[in-house]
CSV table of C-alpha atoms in Angstrom, one decimal:
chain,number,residue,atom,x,y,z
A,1,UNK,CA,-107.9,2.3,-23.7
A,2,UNK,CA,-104.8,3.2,-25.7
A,3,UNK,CA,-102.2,0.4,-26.3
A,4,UNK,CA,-99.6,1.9,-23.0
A,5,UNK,CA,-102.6,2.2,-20.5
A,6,UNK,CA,-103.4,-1.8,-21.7
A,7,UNK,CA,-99.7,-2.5,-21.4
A,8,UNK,CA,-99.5,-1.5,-18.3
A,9,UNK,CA,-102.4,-2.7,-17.3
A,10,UNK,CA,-101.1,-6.4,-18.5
A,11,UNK,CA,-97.7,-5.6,-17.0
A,12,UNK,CA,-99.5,-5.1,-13.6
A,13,UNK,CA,-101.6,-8.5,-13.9
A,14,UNK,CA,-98.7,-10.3,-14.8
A,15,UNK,CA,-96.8,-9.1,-11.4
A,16,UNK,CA,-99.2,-10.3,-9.6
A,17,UNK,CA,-100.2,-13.3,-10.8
A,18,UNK,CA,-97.0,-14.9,-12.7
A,19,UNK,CA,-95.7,-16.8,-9.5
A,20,UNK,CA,-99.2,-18.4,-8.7
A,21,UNK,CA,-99.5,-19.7,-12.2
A,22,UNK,CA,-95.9,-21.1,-12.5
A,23,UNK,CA,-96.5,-23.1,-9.7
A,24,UNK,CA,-99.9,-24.2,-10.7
A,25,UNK,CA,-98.0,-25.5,-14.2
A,26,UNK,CA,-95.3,-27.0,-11.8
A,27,UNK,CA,-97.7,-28.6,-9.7
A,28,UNK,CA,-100.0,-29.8,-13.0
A,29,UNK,CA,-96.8,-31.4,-14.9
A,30,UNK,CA,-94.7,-32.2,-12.1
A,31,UNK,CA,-91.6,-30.6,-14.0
A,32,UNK,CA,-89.9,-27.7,-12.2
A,33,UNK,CA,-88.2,-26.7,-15.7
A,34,UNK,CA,-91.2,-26.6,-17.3
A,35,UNK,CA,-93.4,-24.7,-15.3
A,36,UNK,CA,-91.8,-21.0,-16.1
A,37,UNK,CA,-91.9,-21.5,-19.9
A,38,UNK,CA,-95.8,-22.5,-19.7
A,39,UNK,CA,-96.4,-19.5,-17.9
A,40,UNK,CA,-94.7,-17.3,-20.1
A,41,UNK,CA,-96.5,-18.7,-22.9
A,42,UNK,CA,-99.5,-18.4,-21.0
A,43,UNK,CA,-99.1,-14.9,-20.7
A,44,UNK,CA,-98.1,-14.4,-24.2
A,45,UNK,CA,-102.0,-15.7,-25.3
A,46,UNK,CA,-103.1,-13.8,-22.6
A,47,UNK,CA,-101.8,-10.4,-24.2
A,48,UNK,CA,-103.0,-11.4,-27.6
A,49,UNK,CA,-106.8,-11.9,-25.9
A,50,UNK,CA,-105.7,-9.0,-23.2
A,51,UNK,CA,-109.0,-7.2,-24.7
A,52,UNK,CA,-111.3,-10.4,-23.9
A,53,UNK,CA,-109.3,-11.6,-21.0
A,54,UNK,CA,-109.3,-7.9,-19.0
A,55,UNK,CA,-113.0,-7.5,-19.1
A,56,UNK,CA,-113.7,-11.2,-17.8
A,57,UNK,CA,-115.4,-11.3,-14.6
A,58,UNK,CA,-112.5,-13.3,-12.7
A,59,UNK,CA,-109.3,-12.6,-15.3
A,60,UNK,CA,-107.1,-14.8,-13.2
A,61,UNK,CA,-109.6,-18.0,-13.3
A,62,UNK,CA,-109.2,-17.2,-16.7
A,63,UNK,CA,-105.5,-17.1,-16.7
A,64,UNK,CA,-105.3,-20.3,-14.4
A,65,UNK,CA,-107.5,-22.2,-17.2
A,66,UNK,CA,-105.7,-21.4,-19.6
A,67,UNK,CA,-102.7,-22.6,-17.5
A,68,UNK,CA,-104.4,-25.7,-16.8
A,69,UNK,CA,-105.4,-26.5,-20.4
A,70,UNK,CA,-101.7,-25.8,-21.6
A,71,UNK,CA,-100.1,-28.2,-18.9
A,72,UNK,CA,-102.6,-30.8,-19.7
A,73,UNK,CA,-102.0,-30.3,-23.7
A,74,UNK,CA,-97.9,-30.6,-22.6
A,75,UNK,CA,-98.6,-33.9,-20.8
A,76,UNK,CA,-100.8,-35.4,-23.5
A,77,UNK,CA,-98.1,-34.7,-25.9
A,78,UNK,CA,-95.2,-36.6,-23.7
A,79,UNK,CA,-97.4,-39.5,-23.3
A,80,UNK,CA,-97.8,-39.8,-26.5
A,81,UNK,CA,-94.0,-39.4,-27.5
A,82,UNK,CA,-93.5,-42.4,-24.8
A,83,UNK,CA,-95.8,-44.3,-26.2
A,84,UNK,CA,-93.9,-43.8,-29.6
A,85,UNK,CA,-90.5,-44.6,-27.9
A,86,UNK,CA,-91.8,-47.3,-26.1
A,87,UNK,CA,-93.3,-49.2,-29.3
A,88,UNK,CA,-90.3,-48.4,-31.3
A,89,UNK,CA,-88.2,-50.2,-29.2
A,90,UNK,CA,-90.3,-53.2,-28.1
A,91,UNK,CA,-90.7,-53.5,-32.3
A,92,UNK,CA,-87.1,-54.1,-32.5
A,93,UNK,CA,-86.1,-57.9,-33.1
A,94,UNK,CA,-84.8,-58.7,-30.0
A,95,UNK,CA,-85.9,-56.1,-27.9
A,96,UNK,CA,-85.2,-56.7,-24.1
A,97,UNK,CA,-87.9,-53.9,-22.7
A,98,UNK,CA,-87.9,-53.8,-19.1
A,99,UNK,CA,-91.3,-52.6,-17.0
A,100,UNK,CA,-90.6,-51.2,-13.3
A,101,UNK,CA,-93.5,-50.7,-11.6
A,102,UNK,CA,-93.3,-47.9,-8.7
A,103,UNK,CA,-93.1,-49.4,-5.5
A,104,UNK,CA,-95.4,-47.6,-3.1
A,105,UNK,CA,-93.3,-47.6,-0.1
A,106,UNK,CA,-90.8,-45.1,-1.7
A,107,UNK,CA,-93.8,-43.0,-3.8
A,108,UNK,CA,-93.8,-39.0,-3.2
A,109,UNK,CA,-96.3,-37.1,-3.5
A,110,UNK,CA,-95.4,-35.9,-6.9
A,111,UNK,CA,-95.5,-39.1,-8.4
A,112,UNK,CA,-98.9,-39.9,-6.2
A,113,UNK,CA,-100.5,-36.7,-8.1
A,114,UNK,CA,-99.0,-37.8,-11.1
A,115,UNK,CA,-101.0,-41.2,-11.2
A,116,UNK,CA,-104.2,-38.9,-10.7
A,117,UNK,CA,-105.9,-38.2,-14.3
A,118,UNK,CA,-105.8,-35.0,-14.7
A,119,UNK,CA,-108.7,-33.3,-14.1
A,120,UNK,CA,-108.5,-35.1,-10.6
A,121,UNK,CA,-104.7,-33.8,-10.1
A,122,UNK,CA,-106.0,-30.3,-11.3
A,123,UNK,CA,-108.9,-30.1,-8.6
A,124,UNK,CA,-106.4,-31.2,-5.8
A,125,UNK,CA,-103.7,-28.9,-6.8
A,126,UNK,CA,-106.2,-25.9,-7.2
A,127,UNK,CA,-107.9,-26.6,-4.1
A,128,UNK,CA,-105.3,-27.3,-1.7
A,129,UNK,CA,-101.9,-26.3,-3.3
A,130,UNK,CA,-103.2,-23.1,-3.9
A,131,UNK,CA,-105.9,-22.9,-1.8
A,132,UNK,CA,-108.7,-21.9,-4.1
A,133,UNK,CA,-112.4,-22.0,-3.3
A,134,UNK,CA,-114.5,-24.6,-5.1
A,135,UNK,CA,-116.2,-21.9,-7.1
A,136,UNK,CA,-112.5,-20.2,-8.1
A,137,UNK,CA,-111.7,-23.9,-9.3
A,138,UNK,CA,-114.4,-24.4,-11.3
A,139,UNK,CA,-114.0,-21.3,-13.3
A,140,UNK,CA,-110.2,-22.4,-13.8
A,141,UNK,CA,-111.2,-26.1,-14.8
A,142,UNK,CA,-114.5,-24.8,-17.1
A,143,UNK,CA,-116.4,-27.6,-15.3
A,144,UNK,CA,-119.5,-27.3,-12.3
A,145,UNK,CA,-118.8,-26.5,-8.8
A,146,UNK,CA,-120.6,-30.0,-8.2
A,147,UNK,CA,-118.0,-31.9,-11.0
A,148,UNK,CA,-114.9,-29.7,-8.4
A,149,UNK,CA,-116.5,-31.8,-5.7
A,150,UNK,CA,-116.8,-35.0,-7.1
A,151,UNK,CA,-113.2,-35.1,-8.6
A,152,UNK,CA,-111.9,-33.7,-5.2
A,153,UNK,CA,-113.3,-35.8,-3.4
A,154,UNK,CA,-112.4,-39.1,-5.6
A,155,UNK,CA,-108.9,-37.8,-5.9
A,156,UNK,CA,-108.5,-37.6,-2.3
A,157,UNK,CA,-109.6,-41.4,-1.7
A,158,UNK,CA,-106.8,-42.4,-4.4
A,159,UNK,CA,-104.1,-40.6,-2.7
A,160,UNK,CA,-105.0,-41.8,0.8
A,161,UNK,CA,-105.1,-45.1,-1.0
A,162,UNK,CA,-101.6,-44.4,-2.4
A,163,UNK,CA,-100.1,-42.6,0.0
A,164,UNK,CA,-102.2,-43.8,3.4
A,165,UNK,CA,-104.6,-41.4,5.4
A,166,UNK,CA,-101.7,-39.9,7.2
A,167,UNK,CA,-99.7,-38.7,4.5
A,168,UNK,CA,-102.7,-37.3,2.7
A,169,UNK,CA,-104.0,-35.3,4.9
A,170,UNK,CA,-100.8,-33.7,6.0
A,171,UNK,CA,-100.4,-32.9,2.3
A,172,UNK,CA,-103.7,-31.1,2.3
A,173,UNK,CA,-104.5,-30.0,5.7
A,174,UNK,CA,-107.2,-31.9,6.2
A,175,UNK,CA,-108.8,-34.6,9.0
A,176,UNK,CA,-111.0,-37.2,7.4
């Protein structure tokens, strides 16, 4: 395949798929002005693997991993930056540092899925954000269909337990 039919070829994928996996980063981090830039830079390893990534049985559970493991590399980084902040200041003589705890009467669902770790948030959002099988998660997530289950179902029982059985399964579609 000469570099213009693999350029088009990419071109084509990225078409296709770029909306899905901006909203899976948007979904992941929780940050709307985010979520384009980690999909373009998602796409930009993708072209630089586009040999690897094309002949991949399932090229966009490829893609979504590698969505998946850059929004979960972004939120280790911010954590940790907070974590800086947040020692910096309460090492200051004097230093007044305030915790406010979320109240769970005003919590969204964004901040509900952002109390999930992150494998847990990833299996919800694939699953029922973007409606993926359990198999199609797995091969995002690099994990077993059985590990998609498990992590599913926990994450479901800590968003019912954050945001009561109503509200969670309007937000997935589901009865329990």
């Amino acid at each position: 395949m000469d570099l213009d039919d693999a350029s088009a070829e990419f071109h084509d994928f990225f078409e296709r798929h770029h909306a899905e996996l901006a909203r899976l980063a948007h979904l992941l981090t929780g940050e709307a002005e985010t979520a384009d830039d980690l999909a373009a830079d998602a796409f930009v390893a993708l072209w630089h693997r586009w040999d690897r990534v094309r002949r991949a049985d399932r090229p966009v559970a490829y893609a979504r991993g590698v969505v998946t493991n850059m929004a979960r590399a972004r939120i280790r980084a911010l954590t940790r930056e907070r974590r800086r902040v947040h020692l910096f200041w309460t090492a200051l003589p004097g230093s007044r540092a305030q915790h406010h705890p979320d109240v769970d009467a005003v919590m969204d669902v964004r901040r509900a899925l952002a109390r999930l770790p992150f494998r847990k948030r990833a299996c919800v959002v694939l699953r029922h954000a973007l409606d993926l099988s359990e198999k199609d998660t797995a091969l995002a997530l690099g994990t077993s269909v059985g590990t998609v289950k498990s992590q599913t179902s926990k994450a479901m029982a800590e968003l019912q337990r954050l945001l009561g059985a109503q509200a969670a399964e309007e937000l997935t579609g589901t009865r329990n």
